[in-house]
Amino acid sequence: MIIKTKRDEFLNYLNDTSGLKAGDVEAVYIPETYDEVSEVLQLAAKEQKLVTVSGNGTGTTGGRIAPGGIILATDKLNKILSITKNVDGTGTATVQAGVLLRTVQLEAGELGMIYPPDPTEWSAFIGGTIATNASGARSFRFGATRNWVESLKIVLPDGELLSIKRGEIKAEGYEFNFSSGSKNYRFSAPDYPMPDIKNAAGFFSRSDMDLIDLFIGSEGTLGVIVEAQLKLLPKPLKVFSGILFFPSESNLLDFVDTIATLSHENKNSTEKLNATSLEFFDEQSLLFLKAKYLRTPEEAKGAIYFEQECTNETEDSLLETWYNLAFEHEALVDLSWFAQTSKEDEFFKEYRHALPALINEFLSRNGVKKISSDIAVPQSHFRKMMSIYHEHLDGSSFKWVIFGHIGDYHLHMNILPHNEKEHADGKLIYNQFIDEALKMGGTISAEHGVGKLKVQYLQKMYGSEGIAQMARVKACFDPHGLLGRGTLIPESFLSEHH
Ligand SMILES: Cc1cc2nc3c(=O)[nH]c(=O)nc-3n(C[C@H](O)[C@H](O)[C@H](O)COP(=O)(O)OP(=O)(O)OC[C@H]3O[C@@H](n4cnc5c(N)ncnc54)[C@H](O)[C@@H]3O)c2cc1C
């Protein structure tokens, strides 16, 4: 195990993309085996030290930002243990937590398979993506990470290794009662209603839920994920993609509704229109992108990036279907881009990925922190949510961009303040957006997780009783409240339950 005790040797573990600052961290432990993970946690329990689990720091909400104590980094748990392929082309990857998402995608790809979750940032660790229940563009078709995790090995705060296979341990209603090693665990899962939309806010809750789902999305507050078994799908024979530019946002929104409806009707088909991804850029996003990609048309007030699986036989007719629907919805079809080659597909992906990176560059150049939402609302309220964004932002002095996973009615609204005053004003507006979204039955975090940045909003979403229920679950695994302190659950709730 590597142990770093000098702050200047571990500076790279003290940040993520939230802009939050770490506290007075004593050391970073980098275990190479599950036993070493267990040793670190036992030592921390004995000495009552706070432990923060670190993936690769691509998180946006400060989950890995340690308030003090020690950091347990998963970098050296970086082995792919096996990848197997079944006769039907599906497969299973068994990997350690510190394996890069990129490595899983590339290795699965070599064997003719894909790992369906595709959170844009491929430098995330698999452990981090499971801890945050990450999603990304392809979640429109495949859902979040949760759907693709078959089993987990987790080292609990007392150092015990817990192995969970999906389907083996389930709650009766909300009551869990199971044994692992020498211990019996008995507790109630939270029973707050979770919105029936894409959601990564708080501990998972559902009647008769699977234990594995409690740990997926628990953001490093219940245990250290050390190993996971992931489901793989056959690699599509062909995928084509396009970027469609629209002269007005309302045409674009009509188009999205049409495509979303057709895709749900044609679920799993490669013969009919069935988008894998459906992503949105608003006019402001396109202005950002135009600075780097001059081909971005001036006239566009918004754009949609899409991907569609096909076969050699269906490619032409599907392309025609997409083209005709875009035409019917008055897209700027002559200025829109349809990929003819895999190189163009790659370019479109790069275009899609460039936006968050360009925004981050802008922020660090100007030394400002963004205010960034991860709100999703039910489809029936989506247009109302868009009009609320416009009411507050159009004509304001703010610089902003709205982009993201429109197929899931989930967009990232980013306010990019020029100074502290604007930051404070932006926060007030952001609060109003949260309130409106919650009234509509939406979520404060559809994919990035709550981390430390959004703790107060989680309380708005589930109420004090919801947070108290989470704290009671945490107390069952982490009786001293040492793990992931400051993430998800406010301090006052922890002290009540320890
Ligand atoms: C440019 C950019 C684009 C992005 N796009 C998307 C996107 O489209 N969709 C999306 O969902 N996310 C996106 N993200 C966010 C980010 O990639 C995810 O949150 C990712 O899942 C975090 O993984 P990580 O390894 O970097 O974790 P970290 O940031 O290191 O940690 C995140 C959280 O997970 C916990 N954790 C990490 N590893 C473990 C473990 N082994 N056991 C227990 N807890 C652990 C940490 O304590 C922390 O709470 C994007 C980020 C960037 C920078």
Short mmCIF file of N, CA, C and O in Angstrom, two decimals, residues 4 33 38 58 71 118 122-123 165 269 325 361 408 462 465 495-497:
data_model
loop_
_atom_site.label_atom_id
_atom_site.label_comp_id
_atom_site.label_asym_id
_atom_site.label_seq_id
_atom_site.Cartn_x
_atom_site.Cartn_y
_atom_site.Cartn_z
N LYS A 4 0.70 8.42 1.42
CA LYS A 4 1.30 9.74 1.20
C LYS A 4 0.91 10.63 2.37
O LYS A 4 -0.28 10.79 2.65
N THR A 33 -4.97 -4.11 -2.20
CA THR A 33 -5.79 -5.31 -2.03
C THR A 33 -7.01 -4.95 -1.18
O THR A 33 -7.01 -3.91 -0.51
N SER A 38 -9.54 -2.88 4.01
CA SER A 38 -10.10 -3.23 5.31
C SER A 38 -9.21 -2.70 6.45
O SER A 38 -9.70 -2.12 7.42
N THR A 58 -13.54 13.11 -11.13
CA THR A 58 -14.29 13.78 -12.20
C THR A 58 -15.69 14.19 -11.72
O THR A 58 -16.47 14.76 -12.47
N ILE A 71 -7.79 10.22 3.19
CA ILE A 71 -8.43 9.87 1.92
C ILE A 71 -8.06 8.43 1.60
O ILE A 71 -6.89 8.04 1.76
N ASP A 118 -22.81 5.39 -20.36
CA ASP A 118 -21.76 6.13 -21.03
C ASP A 118 -21.66 7.56 -20.51
O ASP A 118 -21.79 8.52 -21.28
N TRP A 122 -14.85 9.73 -19.75
CA TRP A 122 -14.32 8.36 -19.71
C TRP A 122 -13.17 8.18 -18.74
O TRP A 122 -12.70 7.07 -18.52
N SER A 123 -12.68 9.28 -18.15
CA SER A 123 -11.60 9.11 -17.18
C SER A 123 -12.14 8.85 -15.76
O SER A 123 -11.37 8.77 -14.82
N LYS A 165 -24.99 -10.01 -4.56
CA LYS A 165 -25.35 -10.36 -5.94
C LYS A 165 -26.81 -9.94 -6.13
O LYS A 165 -27.65 -10.20 -5.25
N SER A 269 -35.69 -1.93 -31.12
CA SER A 269 -35.65 -2.18 -32.56
C SER A 269 -34.44 -1.51 -33.20
O SER A 269 -34.04 -0.41 -32.81
N LEU A 325 -38.31 13.62 -40.64
CA LEU A 325 -38.89 14.17 -39.41
C LEU A 325 -38.27 15.52 -39.08
O LEU A 325 -38.96 16.44 -38.62
N GLU A 361 -13.08 25.42 -19.04
CA GLU A 361 -11.93 26.28 -19.40
C GLU A 361 -12.27 27.75 -19.18
O GLU A 361 -11.48 28.51 -18.64
N ASP A 408 -34.28 12.47 -21.75
CA ASP A 408 -34.74 12.12 -20.38
C ASP A 408 -35.34 13.34 -19.69
O ASP A 408 -35.54 13.33 -18.48
N TYR A 462 -36.53 15.63 0.00
CA TYR A 462 -37.09 14.51 0.78
C TYR A 462 -37.56 14.93 2.18
O TYR A 462 -38.05 14.09 2.93
N GLU A 465 -37.51 14.39 7.47
CA GLU A 465 -37.74 12.98 7.82
C GLU A 465 -37.00 12.05 6.84
O GLU A 465 -36.39 11.06 7.25
N SER A 495 -25.20 13.58 13.96
CA SER A 495 -25.01 13.54 15.41
C SER A 495 -26.24 12.95 16.10
O SER A 495 -26.13 12.26 17.10
N GLU A 496 -27.44 13.21 15.54
CA GLU A 496 -28.66 12.64 16.15
C GLU A 496 -28.67 11.12 16.15
O GLU A 496 -29.29 10.49 16.99
N HIS A 497 -28.01 10.54 15.13
CA HIS A 497 -28.16 9.10 14.94
C HIS A 497 -26.91 8.31 15.30
O HIS A 497 -26.79 7.14 14.99
#
